XYZ file of C-alpha atoms in Angstrom:
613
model
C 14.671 -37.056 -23.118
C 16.934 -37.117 -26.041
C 14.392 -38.190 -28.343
C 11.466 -36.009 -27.402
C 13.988 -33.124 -27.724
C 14.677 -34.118 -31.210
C 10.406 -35.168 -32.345
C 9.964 -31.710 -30.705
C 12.472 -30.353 -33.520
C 11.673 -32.395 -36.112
C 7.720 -31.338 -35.167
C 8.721 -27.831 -35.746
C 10.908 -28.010 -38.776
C 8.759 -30.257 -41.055
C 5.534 -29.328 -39.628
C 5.247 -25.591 -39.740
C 1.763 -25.249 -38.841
C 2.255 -26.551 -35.383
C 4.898 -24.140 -34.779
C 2.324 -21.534 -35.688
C -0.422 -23.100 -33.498
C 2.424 -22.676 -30.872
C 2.705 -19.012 -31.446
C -0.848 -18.479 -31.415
C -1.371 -19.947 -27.913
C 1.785 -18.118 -26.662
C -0.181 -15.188 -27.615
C -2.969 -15.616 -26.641
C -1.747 -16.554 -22.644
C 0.038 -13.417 -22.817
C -3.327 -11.795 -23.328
C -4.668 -14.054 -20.743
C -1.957 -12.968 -18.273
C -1.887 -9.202 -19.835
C -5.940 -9.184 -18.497
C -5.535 -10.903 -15.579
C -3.315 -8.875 -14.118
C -5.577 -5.910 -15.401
C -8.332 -7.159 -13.359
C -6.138 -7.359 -10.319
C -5.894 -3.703 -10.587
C -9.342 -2.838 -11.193
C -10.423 -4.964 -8.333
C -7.717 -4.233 -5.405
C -8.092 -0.826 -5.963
C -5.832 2.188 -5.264
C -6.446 3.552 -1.816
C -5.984 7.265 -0.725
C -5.028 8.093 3.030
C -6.437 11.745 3.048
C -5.954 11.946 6.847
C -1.754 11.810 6.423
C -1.202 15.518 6.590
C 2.347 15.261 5.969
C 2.245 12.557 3.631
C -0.485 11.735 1.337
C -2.499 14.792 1.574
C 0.439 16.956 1.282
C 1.727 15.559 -1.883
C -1.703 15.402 -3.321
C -2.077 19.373 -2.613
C 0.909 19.614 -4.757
C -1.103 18.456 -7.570
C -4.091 21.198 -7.277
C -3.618 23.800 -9.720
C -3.263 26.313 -6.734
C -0.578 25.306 -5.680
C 1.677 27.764 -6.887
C 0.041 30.229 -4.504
C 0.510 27.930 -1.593
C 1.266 29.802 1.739
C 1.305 26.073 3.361
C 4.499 25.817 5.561
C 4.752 22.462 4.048
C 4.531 23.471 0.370
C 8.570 22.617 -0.228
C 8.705 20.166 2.371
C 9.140 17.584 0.443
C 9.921 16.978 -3.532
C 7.747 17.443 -5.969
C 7.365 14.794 -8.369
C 4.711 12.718 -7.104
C 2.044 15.860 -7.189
C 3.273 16.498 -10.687
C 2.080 12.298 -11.494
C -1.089 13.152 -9.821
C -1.780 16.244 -11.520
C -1.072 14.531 -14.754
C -3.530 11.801 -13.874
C -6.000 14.240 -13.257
C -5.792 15.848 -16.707
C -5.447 12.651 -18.099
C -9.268 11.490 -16.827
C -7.991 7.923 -16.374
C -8.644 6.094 -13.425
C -5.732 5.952 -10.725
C -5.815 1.882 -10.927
C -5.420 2.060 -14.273
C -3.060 4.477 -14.332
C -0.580 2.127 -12.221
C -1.500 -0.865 -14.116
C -0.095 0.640 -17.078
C 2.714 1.637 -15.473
C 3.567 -1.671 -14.802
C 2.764 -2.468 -18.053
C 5.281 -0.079 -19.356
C 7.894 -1.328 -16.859
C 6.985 -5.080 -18.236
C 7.244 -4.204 -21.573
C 10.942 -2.266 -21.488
C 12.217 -4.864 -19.320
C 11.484 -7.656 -21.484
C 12.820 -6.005 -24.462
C 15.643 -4.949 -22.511
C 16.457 -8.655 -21.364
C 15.494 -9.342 -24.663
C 18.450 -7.007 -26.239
C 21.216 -8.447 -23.602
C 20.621 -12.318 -24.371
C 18.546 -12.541 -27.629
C 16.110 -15.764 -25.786
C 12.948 -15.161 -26.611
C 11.936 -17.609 -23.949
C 13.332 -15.327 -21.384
C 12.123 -11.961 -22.696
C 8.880 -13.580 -22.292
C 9.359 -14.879 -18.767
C 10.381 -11.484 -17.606
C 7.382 -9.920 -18.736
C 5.516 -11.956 -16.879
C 7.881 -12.058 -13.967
C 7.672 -8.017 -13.433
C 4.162 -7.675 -14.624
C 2.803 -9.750 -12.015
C 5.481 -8.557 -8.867
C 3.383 -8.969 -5.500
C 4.707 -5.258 -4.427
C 1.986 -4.184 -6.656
C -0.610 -5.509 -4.676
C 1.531 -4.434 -1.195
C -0.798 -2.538 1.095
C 2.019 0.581 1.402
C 3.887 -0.369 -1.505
C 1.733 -1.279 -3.871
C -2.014 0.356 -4.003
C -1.433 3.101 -1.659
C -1.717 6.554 -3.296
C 1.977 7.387 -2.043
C 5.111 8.309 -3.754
C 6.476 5.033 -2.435
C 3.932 3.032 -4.680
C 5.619 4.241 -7.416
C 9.216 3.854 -6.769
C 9.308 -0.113 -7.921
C 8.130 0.477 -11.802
C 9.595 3.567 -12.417
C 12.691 1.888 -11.559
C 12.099 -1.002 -13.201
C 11.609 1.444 -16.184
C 15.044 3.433 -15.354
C 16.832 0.207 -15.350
C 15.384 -1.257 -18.797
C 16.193 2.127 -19.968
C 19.817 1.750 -18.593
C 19.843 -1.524 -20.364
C 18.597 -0.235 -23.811
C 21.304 2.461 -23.570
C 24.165 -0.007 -23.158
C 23.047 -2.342 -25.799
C 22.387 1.252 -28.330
C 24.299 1.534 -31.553
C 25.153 3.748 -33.455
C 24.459 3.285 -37.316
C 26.538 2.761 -39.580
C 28.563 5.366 -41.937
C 28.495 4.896 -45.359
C 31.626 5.674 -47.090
C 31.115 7.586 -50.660
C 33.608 6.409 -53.843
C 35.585 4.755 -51.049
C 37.223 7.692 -49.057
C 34.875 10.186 -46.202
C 32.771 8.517 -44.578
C 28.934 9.676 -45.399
C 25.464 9.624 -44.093
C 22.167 8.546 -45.618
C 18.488 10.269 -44.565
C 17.866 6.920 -42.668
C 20.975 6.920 -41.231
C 20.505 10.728 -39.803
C 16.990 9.684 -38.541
C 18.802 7.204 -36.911
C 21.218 8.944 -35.629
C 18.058 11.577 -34.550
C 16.035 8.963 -33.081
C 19.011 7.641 -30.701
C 19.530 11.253 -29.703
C 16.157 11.783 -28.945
C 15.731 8.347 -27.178
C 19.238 9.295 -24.909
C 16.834 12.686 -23.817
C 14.176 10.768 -23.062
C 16.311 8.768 -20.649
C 17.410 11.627 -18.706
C 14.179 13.294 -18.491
C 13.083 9.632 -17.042
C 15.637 10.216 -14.141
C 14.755 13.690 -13.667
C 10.913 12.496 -12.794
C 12.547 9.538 -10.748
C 15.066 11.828 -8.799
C 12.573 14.703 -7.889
C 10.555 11.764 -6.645
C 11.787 11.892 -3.402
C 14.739 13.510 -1.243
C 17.542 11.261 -0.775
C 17.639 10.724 -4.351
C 21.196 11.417 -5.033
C 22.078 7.790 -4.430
C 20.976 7.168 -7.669
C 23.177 9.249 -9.335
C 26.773 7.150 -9.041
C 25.010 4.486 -10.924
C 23.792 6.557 -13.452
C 27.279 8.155 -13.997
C 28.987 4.601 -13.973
C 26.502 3.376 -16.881
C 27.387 6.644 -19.027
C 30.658 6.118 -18.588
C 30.444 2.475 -19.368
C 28.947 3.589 -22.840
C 31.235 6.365 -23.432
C 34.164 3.293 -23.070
C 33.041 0.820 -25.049
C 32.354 3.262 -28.020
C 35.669 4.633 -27.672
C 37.006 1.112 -27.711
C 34.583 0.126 -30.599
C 36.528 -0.530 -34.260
C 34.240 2.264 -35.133
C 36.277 5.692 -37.870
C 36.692 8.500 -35.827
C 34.301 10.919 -36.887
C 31.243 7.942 -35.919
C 33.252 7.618 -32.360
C 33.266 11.305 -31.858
C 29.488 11.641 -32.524
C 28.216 8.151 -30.869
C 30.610 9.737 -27.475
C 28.980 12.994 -27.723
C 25.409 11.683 -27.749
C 25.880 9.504 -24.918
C 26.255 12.713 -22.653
C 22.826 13.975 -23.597
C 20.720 11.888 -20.734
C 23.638 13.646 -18.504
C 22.446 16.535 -20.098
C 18.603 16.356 -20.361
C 18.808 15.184 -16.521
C 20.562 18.332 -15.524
C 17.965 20.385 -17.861
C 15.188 19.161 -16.231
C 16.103 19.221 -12.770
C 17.323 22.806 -13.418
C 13.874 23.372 -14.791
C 12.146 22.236 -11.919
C 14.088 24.334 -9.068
C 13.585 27.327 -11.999
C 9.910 26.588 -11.504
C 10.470 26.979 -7.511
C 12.615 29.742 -7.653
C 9.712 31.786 -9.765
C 6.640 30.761 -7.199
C 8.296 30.595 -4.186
C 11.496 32.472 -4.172
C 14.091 29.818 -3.820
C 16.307 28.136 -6.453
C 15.755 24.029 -5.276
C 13.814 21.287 -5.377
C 12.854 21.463 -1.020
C 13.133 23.460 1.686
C 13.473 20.941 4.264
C 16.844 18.466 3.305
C 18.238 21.511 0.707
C 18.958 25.107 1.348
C 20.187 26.918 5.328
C 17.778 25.551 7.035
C 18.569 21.937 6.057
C 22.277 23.428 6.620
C 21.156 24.498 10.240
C 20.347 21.224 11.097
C 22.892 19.494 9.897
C 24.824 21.437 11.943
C 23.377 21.002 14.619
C 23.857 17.059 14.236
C 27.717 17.828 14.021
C 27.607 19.116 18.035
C 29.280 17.113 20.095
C 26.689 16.035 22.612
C 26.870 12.517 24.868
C 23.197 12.622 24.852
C 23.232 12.176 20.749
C 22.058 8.294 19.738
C 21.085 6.915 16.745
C 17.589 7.471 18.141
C 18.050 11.074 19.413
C 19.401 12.786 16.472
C 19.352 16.502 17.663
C 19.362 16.423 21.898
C 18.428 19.293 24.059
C 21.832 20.949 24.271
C 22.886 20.611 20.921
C 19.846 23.060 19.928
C 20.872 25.178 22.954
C 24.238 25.320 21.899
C 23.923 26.403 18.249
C 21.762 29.153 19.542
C 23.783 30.438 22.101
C 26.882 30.543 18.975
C 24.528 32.523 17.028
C 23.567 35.648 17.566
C 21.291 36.275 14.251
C 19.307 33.278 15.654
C 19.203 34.641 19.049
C 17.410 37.982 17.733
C 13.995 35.558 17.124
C 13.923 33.364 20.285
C 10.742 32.086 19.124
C 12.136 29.491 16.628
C 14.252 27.924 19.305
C 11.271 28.266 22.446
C 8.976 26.303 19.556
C 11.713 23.865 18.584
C 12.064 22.479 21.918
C 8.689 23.127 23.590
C 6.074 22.521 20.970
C 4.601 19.907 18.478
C 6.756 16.647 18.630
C 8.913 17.841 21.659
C 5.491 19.188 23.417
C 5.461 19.745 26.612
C 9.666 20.042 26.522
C 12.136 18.643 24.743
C 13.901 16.828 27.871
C 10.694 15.210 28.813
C 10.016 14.318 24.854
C 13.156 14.530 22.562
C 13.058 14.768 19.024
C 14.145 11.578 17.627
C 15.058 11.065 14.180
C 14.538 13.730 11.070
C 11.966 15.207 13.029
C 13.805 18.212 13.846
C 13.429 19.246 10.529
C 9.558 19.338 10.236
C 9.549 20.763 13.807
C 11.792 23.474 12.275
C 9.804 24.741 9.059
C 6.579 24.954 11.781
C 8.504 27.205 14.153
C 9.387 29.426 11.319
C 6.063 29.780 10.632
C 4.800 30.592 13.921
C 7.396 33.218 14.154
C 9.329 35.153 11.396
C 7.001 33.347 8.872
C 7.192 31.466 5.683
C 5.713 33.629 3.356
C 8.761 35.161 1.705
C 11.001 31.573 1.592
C 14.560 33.834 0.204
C 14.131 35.728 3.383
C 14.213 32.649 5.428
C 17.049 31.194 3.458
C 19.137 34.375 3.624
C 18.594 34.952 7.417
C 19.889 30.991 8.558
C 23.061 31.659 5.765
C 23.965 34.590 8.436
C 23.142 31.521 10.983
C 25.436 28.670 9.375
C 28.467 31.125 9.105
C 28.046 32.332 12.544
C 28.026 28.445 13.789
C 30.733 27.874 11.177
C 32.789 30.712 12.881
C 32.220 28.695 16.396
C 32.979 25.655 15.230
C 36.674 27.427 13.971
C 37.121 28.687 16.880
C 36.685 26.334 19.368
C 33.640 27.871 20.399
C 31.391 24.830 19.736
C 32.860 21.217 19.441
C 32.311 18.810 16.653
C 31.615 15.275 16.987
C 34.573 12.682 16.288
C 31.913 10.266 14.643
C 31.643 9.659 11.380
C 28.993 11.399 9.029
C 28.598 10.198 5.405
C 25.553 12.798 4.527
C 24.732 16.306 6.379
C 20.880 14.920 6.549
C 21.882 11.803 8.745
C 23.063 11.731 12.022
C 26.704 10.574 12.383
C 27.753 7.643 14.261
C 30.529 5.813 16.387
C 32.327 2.955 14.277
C 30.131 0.262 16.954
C 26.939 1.998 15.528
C 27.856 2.001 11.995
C 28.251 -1.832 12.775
C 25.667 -2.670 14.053
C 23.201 -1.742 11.061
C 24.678 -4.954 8.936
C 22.091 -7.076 10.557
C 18.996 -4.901 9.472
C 20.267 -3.898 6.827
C 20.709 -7.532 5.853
C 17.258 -8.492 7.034
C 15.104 -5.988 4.618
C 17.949 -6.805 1.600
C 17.071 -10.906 1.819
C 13.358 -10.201 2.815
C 13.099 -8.560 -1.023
C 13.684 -12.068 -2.169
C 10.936 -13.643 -0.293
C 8.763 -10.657 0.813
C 7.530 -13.389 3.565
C 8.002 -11.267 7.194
C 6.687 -7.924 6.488
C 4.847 -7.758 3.443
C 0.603 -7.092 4.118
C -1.408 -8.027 0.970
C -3.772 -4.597 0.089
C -6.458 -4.054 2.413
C -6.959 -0.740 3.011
C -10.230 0.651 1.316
C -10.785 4.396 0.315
C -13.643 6.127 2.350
C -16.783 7.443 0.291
C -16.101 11.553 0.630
C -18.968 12.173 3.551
C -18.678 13.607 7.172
C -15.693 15.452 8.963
C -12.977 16.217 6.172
C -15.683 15.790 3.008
C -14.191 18.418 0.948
C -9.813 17.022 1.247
C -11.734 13.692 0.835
C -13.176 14.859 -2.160
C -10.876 16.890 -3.344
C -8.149 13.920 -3.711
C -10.621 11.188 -5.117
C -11.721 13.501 -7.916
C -7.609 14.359 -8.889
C -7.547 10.335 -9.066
C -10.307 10.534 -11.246
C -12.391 8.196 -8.730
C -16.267 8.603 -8.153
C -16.310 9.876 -4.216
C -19.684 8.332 -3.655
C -18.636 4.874 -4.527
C -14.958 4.933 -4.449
C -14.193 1.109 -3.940
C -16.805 -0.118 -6.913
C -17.075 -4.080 -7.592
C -16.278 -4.084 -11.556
C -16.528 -7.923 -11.845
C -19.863 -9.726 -10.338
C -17.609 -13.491 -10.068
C -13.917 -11.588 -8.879
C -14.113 -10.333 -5.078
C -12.051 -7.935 -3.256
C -11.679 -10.702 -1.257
C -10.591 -13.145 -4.499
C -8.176 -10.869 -5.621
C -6.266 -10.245 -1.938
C -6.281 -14.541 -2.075
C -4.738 -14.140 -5.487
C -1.837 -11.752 -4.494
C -1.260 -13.977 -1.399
C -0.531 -16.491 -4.048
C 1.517 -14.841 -6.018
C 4.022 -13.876 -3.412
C 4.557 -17.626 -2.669
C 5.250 -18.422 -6.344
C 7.723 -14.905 -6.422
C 9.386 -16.662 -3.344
C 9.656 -20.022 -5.416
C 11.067 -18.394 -8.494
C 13.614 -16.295 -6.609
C 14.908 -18.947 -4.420
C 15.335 -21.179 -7.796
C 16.778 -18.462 -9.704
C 19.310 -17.517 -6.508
C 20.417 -21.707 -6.808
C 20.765 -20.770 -10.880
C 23.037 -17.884 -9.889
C 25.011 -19.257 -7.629
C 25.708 -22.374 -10.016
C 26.990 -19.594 -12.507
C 29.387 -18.445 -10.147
C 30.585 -21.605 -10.991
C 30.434 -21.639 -14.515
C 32.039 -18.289 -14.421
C 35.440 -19.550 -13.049
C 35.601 -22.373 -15.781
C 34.919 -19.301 -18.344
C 37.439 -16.884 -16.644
C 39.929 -19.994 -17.103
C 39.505 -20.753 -20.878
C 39.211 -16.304 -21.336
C 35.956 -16.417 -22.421
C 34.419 -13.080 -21.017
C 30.518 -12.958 -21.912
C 29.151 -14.730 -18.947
C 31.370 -13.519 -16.493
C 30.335 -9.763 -17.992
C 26.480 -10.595 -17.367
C 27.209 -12.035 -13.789
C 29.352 -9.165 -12.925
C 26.822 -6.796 -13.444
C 24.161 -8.531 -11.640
C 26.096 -8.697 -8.638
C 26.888 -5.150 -8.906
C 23.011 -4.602 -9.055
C 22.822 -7.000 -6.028
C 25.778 -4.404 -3.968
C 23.844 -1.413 -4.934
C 20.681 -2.300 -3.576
C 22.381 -3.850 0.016
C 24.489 -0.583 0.118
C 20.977 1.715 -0.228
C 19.343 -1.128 2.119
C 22.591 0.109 4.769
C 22.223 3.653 3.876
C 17.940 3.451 4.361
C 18.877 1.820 7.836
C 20.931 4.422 9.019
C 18.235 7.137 8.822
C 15.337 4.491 9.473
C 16.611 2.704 12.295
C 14.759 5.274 14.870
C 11.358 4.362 13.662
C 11.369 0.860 15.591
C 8.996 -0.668 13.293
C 10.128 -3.288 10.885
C 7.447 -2.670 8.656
C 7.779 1.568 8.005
C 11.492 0.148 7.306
C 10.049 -2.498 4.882
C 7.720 0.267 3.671
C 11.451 2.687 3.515
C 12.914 -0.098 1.641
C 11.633 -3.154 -0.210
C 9.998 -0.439 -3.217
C 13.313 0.713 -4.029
C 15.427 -2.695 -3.457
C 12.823 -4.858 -5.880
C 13.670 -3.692 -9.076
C 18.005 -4.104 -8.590
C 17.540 -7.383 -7.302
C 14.671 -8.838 -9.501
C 16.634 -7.596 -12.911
C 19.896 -8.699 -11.225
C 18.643 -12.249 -10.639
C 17.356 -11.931 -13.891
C 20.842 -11.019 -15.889
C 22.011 -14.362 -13.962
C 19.859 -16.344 -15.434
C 21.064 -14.730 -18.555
C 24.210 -15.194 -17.584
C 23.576 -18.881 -16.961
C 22.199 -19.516 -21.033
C 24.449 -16.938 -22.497
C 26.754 -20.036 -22.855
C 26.544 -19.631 -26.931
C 29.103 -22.294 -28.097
C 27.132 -24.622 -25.455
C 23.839 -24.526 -26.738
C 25.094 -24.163 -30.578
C 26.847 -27.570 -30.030
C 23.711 -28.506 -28.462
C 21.564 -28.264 -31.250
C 24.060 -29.451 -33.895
C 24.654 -32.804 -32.017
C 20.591 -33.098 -32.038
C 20.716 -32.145 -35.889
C 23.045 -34.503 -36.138
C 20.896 -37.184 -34.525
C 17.773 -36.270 -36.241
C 19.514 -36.257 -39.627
C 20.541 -39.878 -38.650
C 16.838 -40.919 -38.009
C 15.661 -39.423 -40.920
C 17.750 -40.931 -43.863
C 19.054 -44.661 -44.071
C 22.882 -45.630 -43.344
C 25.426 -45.156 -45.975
C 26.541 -48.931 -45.830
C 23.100 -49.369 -46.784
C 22.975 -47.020 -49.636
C 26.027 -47.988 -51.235
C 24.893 -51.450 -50.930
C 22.034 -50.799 -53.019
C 23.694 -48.636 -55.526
C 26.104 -51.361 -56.390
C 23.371 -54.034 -56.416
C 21.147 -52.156 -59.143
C 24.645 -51.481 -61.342
């Protein structure tokens, strides 16, 4: 092995052209790969489920350029984001399957260059491109080609977290100093210093697309925080003159910044259309505060599964009386929709007291003017407050970590390890719940024609041939055998690169003993990535639990789990070659050798020097 190592070097070093051909084929499989993966897209197709009133439909009528003018009860159900991605794909006139294949391009690209920043391997940069580029959840049947916010979660984070990356590894140029004494700046030192502003905007305005993606979004915000603040340390620790400290410490707080701007921006945009300053009416605002309260009622008939029983409802009505003036909204609330024919005979399980809630304001004082309906349940909430205070209504001893999930005894909290731990290890393998795309979108004909129609032309697909067959010798049916194979290989790579990591837990306590840091510092952050995406998996479980299907929980899950534990097994791998004196010693003991091989002993050259004197 030795001495192929060492031809392979000498090949390169006194053969240049070979190292060249190298290059060239390198290239030319990453085009290979690039197109491939391309043709995946264009031949799995992105599928739109125009039935899901509540869902997919609902965020697609976001995107319609009446939608500010929406008298839908639903119209701040839910976040925004996703019908501002589909609106922009509309203007855009690009395909929808091309639209997500470069967005996992994107995410490709960044992370690779990311990787490629931490550990300077070109080898690996390389190898992560690929390795996101081709992840099966892009060719999920939920998670993957469904026209769904969910679809999107796993490369947008991927692109938060290369983002994240390229922060930390960000620095600030260089001040020049003039005659010896202040410190001064050159015009490419000011671009610089312009460009790395600009770049720190962009990365808030990335999380402010990410977080109005979806409701519970706010989880994401500690670890955002934590990497600021991680930058903001190190410069202030840097050898750095002041005034470059001050300036580099300032301009890390812009993503903080341009995150806040343009989540402001959005609820601005709300607050002019629809009367209210947020980004939903249905976890935000008094009516989300309503229910919460409601989940706060002691009740013995309250279960993970039964979020909001029968006389919990009853009871914050009867400690109202500004609720008791519309009966209507109660009456609805436990006798209609999901609690039809009664609520004792069919009780709301889950969030779905809070849908069940916006459609009984409708039916009674109306949605139309949505302050109105905010300012009447504030009088609500303080009356319930005021019960609550005085002993009027009882709250529950269990323990609530968020007013939009129910709160539970310590033996339920307990109990949601296992799942929990079940969707967190499936990410690794994505072999129990994962379904390779087969869903197909339905040419716009027959009972709901025009929403059909509607949604395939925002996606910028033809409605009388929405599922075309772009390559005569790659089938649907090819491409689904394909992405079957590729989640076997993902299962192969993870498993090896889990046995890498946990060898370099190893190598990390020889490191820690001898002070060197470096490795240590790369596996400590990707087990921190590894605990953030098992304490969301726990936090997801608490809310999904009630569904009692293991796939809408994989569905829940796996989309936003991916991307932490793909780039955290990938930093260990890092981790595991970052090792510099290692390899340096490495490659000088091969110089050595091949130095050796190359030019005769010195007994023989003296020998010969003396015999020709």
């Amino acid at each position: 092995m030795t001495s192929i190592a060492t031809i392979t070097i000498i090949s390169f070093k006194h053969f240049p052209k070979t190292r060249q051909a190298l290059r060239f084929i390198i290239a030319m499989a990453l085009v290979a790969i690039t197109a491939g993966r391309l043709v995946m897209s264009l031949t799995l197709h992105m599928w739109y489920p125009f039935t899901q009133r509540a869902d997919d439909a609902l965020l697609m009528s976001y995107s319609f350029p009446e939608y500010p003018n929406s008298s839908d009860r639903y119209k701040l159900a839910k976040n925004q984001g996703y019908g501002w991605f589909l609106r922009a794909v509309g203007w855009s006139r690009i395909n929808i399957d091309t639209v997500y294949f470069l967005l996992w391009f994107l995410a490709a690209v960044l992370v690779a260059f990311a990787t490629y920043r931490f550990f300077h391997r070109t080898w690996l940069a390389l190898s992560t491109y690929i390795y996101v580029l081709w992840n099966p959840l892009a060719f999920e049947n939920w998670q993957g080609t469904r026209v769904y916010r969910n679809s999107i979660f796993a490369p947008t984070l991927f692109i938060l977290l290369a983002l994240l990356m390229l922060f930390l590894t960000s620095t600030p140029p260089k001040s020049k100093c003039v005659h010896g004494s202040t410190p001064g700046l050159t015009a490419a030192q000011i671009l610089a210093w312009l460009g790395m502003g600009c770049f720190y905007c962009v990365l808030g305005l990335v999380f402010t697309i990410i977080y109005d993606m979806k409701e519970d979004s706010i989880w994401l915000v500690p670890m955002f925080i934590f990497v600021l603040s991680l930058k903001v340390i190190t410069v202030v620790r840097s050898h750095s003159d002041i005034i470059r400290k001050t300036l580099a410490a300032s301009l890390c707080l812009l993503p903080l910044i341009s995150a806040y701007s343009g989540l402001e921006a959005i609820k601005s945009y709300n607050a002019r259309n629809f009367g209210v300053h947020m980004l939903n009416t249905r976890t935000t605002g008094e009516i989300a505060g309503f229910i919460s309260r409601i989940y706060k009622i002691k009740s013995l008939h309250q279960t993970p599964e039964i979020w909001s029983p029968a006389d919990s409802i009853v009871a914050a009505e009867k400690a109202s009386p500004t609720l008791q003036t519309q009966p209507g909204i109660i009456d609805y609330v436990t006798h209609s929709d999901f609690a039809a024919p009664d609520i004792l005979v069919k009780p709301l399980t889950g969030d779905y007291i809070s849908w069940q809630m916006l459609a009984a304001i409708d039916e009674t004082i109306g949605m139309e003017d949505e302050n109105a309906v905010q300012q009447f349940f504030r009088k609500v909430n303080m009356e319930i407050d005021a019960a609550f205070s005085d002993g009027s209504l009882t709250k529950t001893d269990k323990i609530s970590v968020s007013s939009s999930l129910v709160p539970r005894s310590k033996h339920e909290i307990i109990e949601l390890f296992d799942p929990a731990s079940d969707v967190f290890s499936d990410t690794f393998t994505l072999q129990r719940y994962y379904q390779v795309s087969h869903n197909v979108n339905i040419p716009a004909t027959g009972k709901y024609n025009i929403v059909n129609k509607r949604g395939l032309q925002q996606l910028n697909i033809d409605p009388r041939n929405p599922n075309p067959r772009i390559f005569p010798l790659f089938s649907y049916h090819n491409a689904q055998e394909v992405a079957s194979t590729v989640v076997t290989i993902y299962m192969i790579v993870n498993i090896l690169l889990l046995i890498v990591l946990l060898i370099n837990l190893f190598c990390c306590v020889r490191d820690l003993h001898h002070r060197k840091w470096i490795r240590p510092a790369f596996t400590a952050l990707s087990l921190c990535l590894f605990l953030y995406a098992y304490a969301y998996a726990f936090f997801a479980m608490w809310y999904a639990q009630y569904l009692k299907n293991t796939y809408v929980q994989f569905f829940y899950t796996a989309g936003l789990l991916t991307p932490f534990v793909a780039i955290g097994l990938i930093l260990g791998l890092g981790a595991f070659c970052s090792d510099g004196h290692y390899w340096e010693s490495l490659f000088a003991r091969l110089k050595e050798y091949q130095a050796n091989r190359l030019s005769p002993p010195q007994e023989a050259v003296s020998l010969h020097d003396q015999r020709s004197q």
